[in-house]
mmCIF file of C-alpha atoms in Angstrom:
data_model
loop_
_atom_site.group_PDB
_atom_site.id
_atom_site.type_symbol
_atom_site.label_atom_id
_atom_site.label_comp_id
_atom_site.label_asym_id
_atom_site.label_seq_id
_atom_site.Cartn_x
_atom_site.Cartn_y
_atom_site.Cartn_z
ATOM 1 C CA SER A 811 5.125 -2.082 7.584
ATOM 2 C CA SER A 812 5.258 -0.115 4.320
ATOM 3 C CA ALA A 813 1.504 0.430 4.381
ATOM 4 C CA PHE A 814 0.648 0.939 8.040
ATOM 5 C CA ASN A 815 3.641 2.152 10.046
ATOM 6 C CA ASN A 816 3.539 5.898 10.642
ATOM 7 C CA ALA A 817 -0.238 5.584 10.083
ATOM 8 C CA GLY A 818 0.526 5.261 6.375
ATOM 9 C CA GLN A 819 1.518 8.925 6.269
ATOM 10 C CA ARG A 820 4.954 8.632 4.732
ATOM 11 C CA CYS A 821 5.301 9.825 1.173
ATOM 12 C CA SER A 822 6.760 6.423 0.268
ATOM 13 C CA ALA A 823 4.101 4.389 2.084
ATOM 14 C CA LEU A 824 2.574 1.472 0.216
ATOM 15 C CA ARG A 825 -0.810 2.479 -1.232
ATOM 16 C CA VAL A 826 -1.486 -0.217 -3.837
ATOM 17 C CA LEU A 827 -0.342 -3.821 -3.597
ATOM 18 C CA TYR A 828 -0.536 -5.939 -6.743
ATOM 19 C CA MET A 829 -0.817 -9.613 -5.889
ATOM 20 C CA GLN A 830 -0.478 -12.407 -8.430
ATOM 21 C CA GLU A 831 -3.744 -14.345 -8.204
ATOM 22 C CA ASP A 832 -1.960 -17.709 -7.818
ATOM 23 C CA ILE A 833 -0.867 -16.724 -4.306
ATOM 24 C CA ALA A 834 -3.368 -14.004 -3.449
ATOM 25 C CA GLU A 835 -5.656 -15.935 -1.088
ATOM 26 C CA ARG A 836 -2.819 -17.182 1.115
ATOM 27 C CA VAL A 837 -1.036 -13.825 1.180
ATOM 28 C CA ILE A 838 -4.282 -12.016 2.031
ATOM 29 C CA GLU A 839 -4.790 -14.427 4.906
ATOM 30 C CA LEU A 840 -1.254 -13.704 6.159
ATOM 31 C CA LEU A 841 -1.677 -9.971 5.646
ATOM 32 C CA ILE A 842 -4.897 -9.911 7.669
ATOM 33 C CA GLY A 843 -3.147 -11.852 10.424
ATOM 34 C CA ALA A 844 -0.315 -9.309 10.416
ATOM 35 C CA MET A 845 -2.802 -6.423 10.468
ATOM 36 C CA ASP A 846 -4.464 -7.910 13.531
ATOM 37 C CA GLN A 847 -1.106 -7.814 15.307
ATOM 38 C CA LEU A 848 -0.663 -4.067 14.745
ATOM 39 C CA VAL A 849 -0.606 -1.965 17.893
ATOM 40 C CA ILE A 850 -2.648 1.193 17.383
ATOM 41 C CA GLY A 851 -2.210 4.021 19.836
ATOM 42 C CA ASP A 852 0.125 6.604 21.307
ATOM 43 C CA PRO A 853 3.081 7.145 18.948
ATOM 44 C CA ALA A 854 5.283 8.108 21.907
ATOM 45 C CA LYS A 855 5.241 4.465 22.996
ATOM 46 C CA LEU A 856 7.814 2.232 21.312
ATOM 47 C CA ILE A 857 5.308 -0.618 21.018
ATOM 48 C CA THR A 858 2.996 1.450 18.785
ATOM 49 C CA ASP A 859 2.851 0.619 15.071
ATOM 50 C CA VAL A 860 0.025 2.957 14.021
ATOM 51 C CA GLY A 861 -0.519 6.369 15.543
ATOM 52 C CA PRO A 862 -3.037 9.088 14.706
ATOM 53 C CA VAL A 863 -3.355 10.844 11.356
ATOM 54 C CA ILE A 864 -2.328 14.450 10.897
ATOM 55 C CA SER A 865 -5.708 16.244 11.121
ATOM 56 C CA ALA A 866 -9.443 15.861 11.590
ATOM 57 C CA GLN A 867 -9.886 16.607 7.883
ATOM 58 C CA ALA A 868 -7.518 13.741 6.986
ATOM 59 C CA GLN A 869 -9.339 11.424 9.392
ATOM 60 C CA GLN A 870 -12.734 12.267 7.906
ATOM 61 C CA ALA A 871 -11.514 11.848 4.313
ATOM 62 C CA LEU A 872 -9.923 8.468 5.067
ATOM 63 C CA GLU A 873 -12.994 7.210 6.914
ATOM 64 C CA ALA A 874 -15.241 8.326 4.040
ATOM 65 C CA HIS A 875 -12.954 6.567 1.539
ATOM 66 C CA VAL A 876 -13.017 3.297 3.482
ATOM 67 C CA SER A 877 -16.779 3.544 4.045
ATOM 68 C CA GLY A 878 -17.397 4.062 0.340
ATOM 69 C CA TRP A 879 -15.445 0.927 -0.573
ATOM 70 C CA GLN A 880 -17.130 -0.989 2.239
ATOM 71 C CA GLN A 881 -20.525 -0.111 0.747
ATOM 72 C CA ARG A 882 -19.299 -1.572 -2.569
ATOM 73 C CA GLY A 883 -18.309 -4.785 -0.808
ATOM 74 C CA ALA A 884 -14.589 -4.229 -1.389
ATOM 75 C CA LEU A 885 -13.397 -3.933 2.213
ATOM 76 C CA LEU A 886 -11.482 -7.144 2.914
ATOM 77 C CA HIS A 887 -10.477 -6.269 6.465
ATOM 78 C CA GLN A 888 -10.313 -3.403 8.915
ATOM 79 C CA CYS A 889 -8.623 -3.464 12.288
ATOM 80 C CA GLN A 890 -10.539 -2.608 15.433
ATOM 81 C CA LEU A 891 -9.508 0.574 17.196
ATOM 82 C CA PRO A 892 -8.750 -0.012 20.862
ATOM 83 C CA GLY A 893 -10.773 1.919 23.431
ATOM 84 C CA SER A 894 -7.795 4.172 24.116
ATOM 85 C CA CYS A 895 -8.209 5.489 20.542
ATOM 86 C CA SER A 896 -11.860 6.489 20.917
ATOM 87 C CA THR A 897 -10.738 10.102 21.080
ATOM 88 C CA GLY A 898 -8.074 11.558 18.858
ATOM 89 C CA LEU A 899 -7.391 11.324 15.158
ATOM 90 C CA PHE A 900 -7.077 7.563 14.749
ATOM 91 C CA VAL A 901 -8.059 5.673 11.603
ATOM 92 C CA ALA A 902 -8.316 1.893 11.757
ATOM 93 C CA PRO A 903 -5.965 0.251 9.229
ATOM 94 C CA ALA A 904 -7.928 -1.101 6.274
ATOM 95 C CA LEU A 905 -7.396 -3.496 3.381
ATOM 96 C CA ILE A 906 -9.514 -2.775 0.295
ATOM 97 C CA GLU A 907 -9.641 -4.839 -2.877
ATOM 98 C CA ILE A 908 -9.903 -2.904 -6.124
ATOM 99 C CA THR A 909 -9.663 -4.159 -9.695
ATOM 100 C CA ALA A 910 -7.289 -1.544 -11.125
ATOM 101 C CA ILE A 911 -5.141 1.360 -9.992
ATOM 102 C CA ASP A 912 -7.165 3.819 -12.082
ATOM 103 C CA GLN A 913 -10.074 3.347 -9.660
ATOM 104 C CA LEU A 914 -8.141 5.618 -7.303
ATOM 105 C CA HIS A 915 -8.429 9.267 -8.279
ATOM 106 C CA GLU A 916 -6.340 10.723 -5.476
ATOM 107 C CA GLU A 917 -3.816 9.633 -2.892
ATOM 108 C CA HIS A 918 -5.223 8.414 0.404
ATOM 109 C CA PHE A 919 -2.543 9.449 2.855
ATOM 110 C CA GLY A 920 -3.211 7.104 5.760
ATOM 111 C CA PRO A 921 -3.321 3.459 6.907
ATOM 112 C CA VAL A 922 -5.304 2.183 3.918
ATOM 113 C CA LEU A 923 -3.913 -0.475 1.595
ATOM 114 C CA HIS A 924 -5.533 -1.190 -1.770
ATOM 115 C CA LEU A 925 -5.002 -4.651 -3.218
ATOM 116 C CA VAL A 926 -5.270 -5.634 -6.886
ATOM 117 C CA ARG A 927 -5.150 -9.267 -8.016
ATOM 118 C CA TYR A 928 -3.624 -9.964 -11.399
ATOM 119 C CA HIS A 929 -2.838 -12.847 -13.707
ATOM 120 C CA ARG A 930 0.818 -13.344 -14.615
ATOM 121 C CA SER A 931 0.017 -12.735 -18.293
ATOM 122 C CA GLU A 932 -1.080 -9.170 -17.372
ATOM 123 C CA PHE A 933 2.252 -8.180 -15.813
ATOM 124 C CA ASP A 934 3.444 -5.886 -18.608
ATOM 125 C CA LYS A 935 -0.006 -4.257 -18.825
ATOM 126 C CA ILE A 936 0.063 -3.585 -15.077
ATOM 127 C CA LEU A 937 3.420 -1.818 -15.279
ATOM 128 C CA SER A 938 2.000 0.386 -18.035
ATOM 129 C CA ALA A 939 -1.118 1.159 -15.955
ATOM 130 C CA ILE A 940 1.024 2.139 -12.973
ATOM 131 C CA ASN A 941 3.167 4.392 -15.156
ATOM 132 C CA ALA A 942 0.009 5.911 -16.702
ATOM 133 C CA THR A 943 -1.002 7.376 -13.327
ATOM 134 C CA GLY A 944 1.691 9.994 -13.862
ATOM 135 C CA TYR A 945 3.034 9.516 -10.346
ATOM 136 C CA GLY A 946 6.282 7.799 -9.553
ATOM 137 C CA LEU A 947 7.855 8.489 -6.203
ATOM 138 C CA THR A 948 8.411 4.958 -4.932
ATOM 139 C CA PHE A 949 7.898 1.505 -6.385
ATOM 140 C CA GLY A 950 8.616 -1.764 -4.592
ATOM 141 C CA PHE A 951 8.815 -5.193 -6.176
ATOM 142 C CA HIS A 952 9.235 -8.621 -4.590
ATOM 143 C CA SER A 953 10.362 -11.516 -6.722
ATOM 144 C CA ARG A 954 13.025 -14.173 -7.081
ATOM 145 C CA ILE A 955 12.591 -14.222 -10.843
ATOM 146 C CA GLU A 956 15.535 -12.334 -12.323
ATOM 147 C CA HIS A 957 13.776 -11.666 -15.647
ATOM 148 C CA SER A 958 10.827 -10.023 -13.861
ATOM 149 C CA ILE A 959 13.140 -7.879 -11.753
ATOM 150 C CA ARG A 960 15.000 -6.665 -14.846
ATOM 151 C CA LEU A 961 11.710 -5.919 -16.617
ATOM 152 C CA VAL A 962 10.556 -3.783 -13.680
ATOM 153 C CA GLU A 963 13.900 -1.972 -13.562
ATOM 154 C CA GLN A 964 13.600 -1.148 -17.269
ATOM 155 C CA LYS A 965 9.923 -0.210 -17.450
ATOM 156 C CA ILE A 966 8.784 1.351 -14.201
ATOM 157 C CA LYS A 967 8.989 5.137 -13.986
ATOM 158 C CA ALA A 968 9.743 5.888 -10.353
ATOM 159 C CA GLY A 969 12.359 7.927 -8.580
ATOM 160 C CA ASN A 970 12.945 5.212 -5.991
ATOM 161 C CA LEU A 971 12.861 1.524 -6.826
ATOM 162 C CA TYR A 972 13.060 -1.028 -4.030
ATOM 163 C CA ILE A 973 13.598 -4.695 -4.825
ATOM 164 C CA ASN A 974 12.743 -7.288 -2.150
ATOM 165 C CA ARG A 975 12.478 -4.825 0.734
ATOM 166 C CA ASP A 976 9.957 -2.408 2.176
ATOM 167 C CA THR A 977 9.387 0.961 0.532
ATOM 168 C CA ILE A 978 9.939 3.134 3.570
ATOM 169 C CA GLY A 979 13.098 3.966 5.393
ATOM 170 C CA ALA A 980 15.293 5.871 2.954
ATOM 171 C CA VAL A 981 17.845 7.823 4.945
ATOM 172 C CA VAL A 982 17.310 11.470 4.045
ATOM 173 C CA GLY A 983 20.567 13.202 3.263
ATOM 174 C CA SER A 984 22.543 10.029 2.602
ATOM 175 C CA GLN A 985 20.459 8.242 -0.042
ATOM 176 C CA PRO A 986 19.144 9.858 -3.200
ATOM 177 C CA PHE A 987 15.418 10.403 -2.893
ATOM 178 C CA GLY A 988 13.152 11.925 -5.473
ATOM 179 C CA GLY A 989 10.248 11.195 -7.696
ATOM 180 C CA SER A 990 9.332 10.936 -11.319
ATOM 181 C CA GLY A 991 6.456 12.512 -13.222
ATOM 182 C CA LEU A 992 4.021 14.295 -10.903
ATOM 183 C CA SER A 993 5.884 13.114 -7.782
#
């Protein structure tokens, strides 16, 4: 839901998912299954998970981004747009595997999730790489390991840190919300 609801157009939407390689294959399988359950269509309908993007320019940029990664063999999965979405500004949700966050040179504000596999021994290095982007609006972390949670709380430079929950849904006006660095 953090990556694809609202067509991935929330400022706190999930853009990059780091997945420990020990569990990556199974989680990718589950993620693809969940993607295939997404309802794409009219946002006025309560059943809809993914509506259109904001403009034709955004649609074209997102489609070009996905196509470029597909040509590199990095597209793991892309949903099929239903016939009712053949007109309008719809972008099919996509899952792309990259090797590092620095492969992304700009934010892709839409239903595109980038996945990076990592080895547990690289955890500290990954936190540094994320911080090195200069952006830090929202960071989410899922773990039952208390030491890892504390390490993330100490090291990550983000205005909003979510532990074991999705990264969207802050209540504007009642919860503090702001970024760090360039965010």
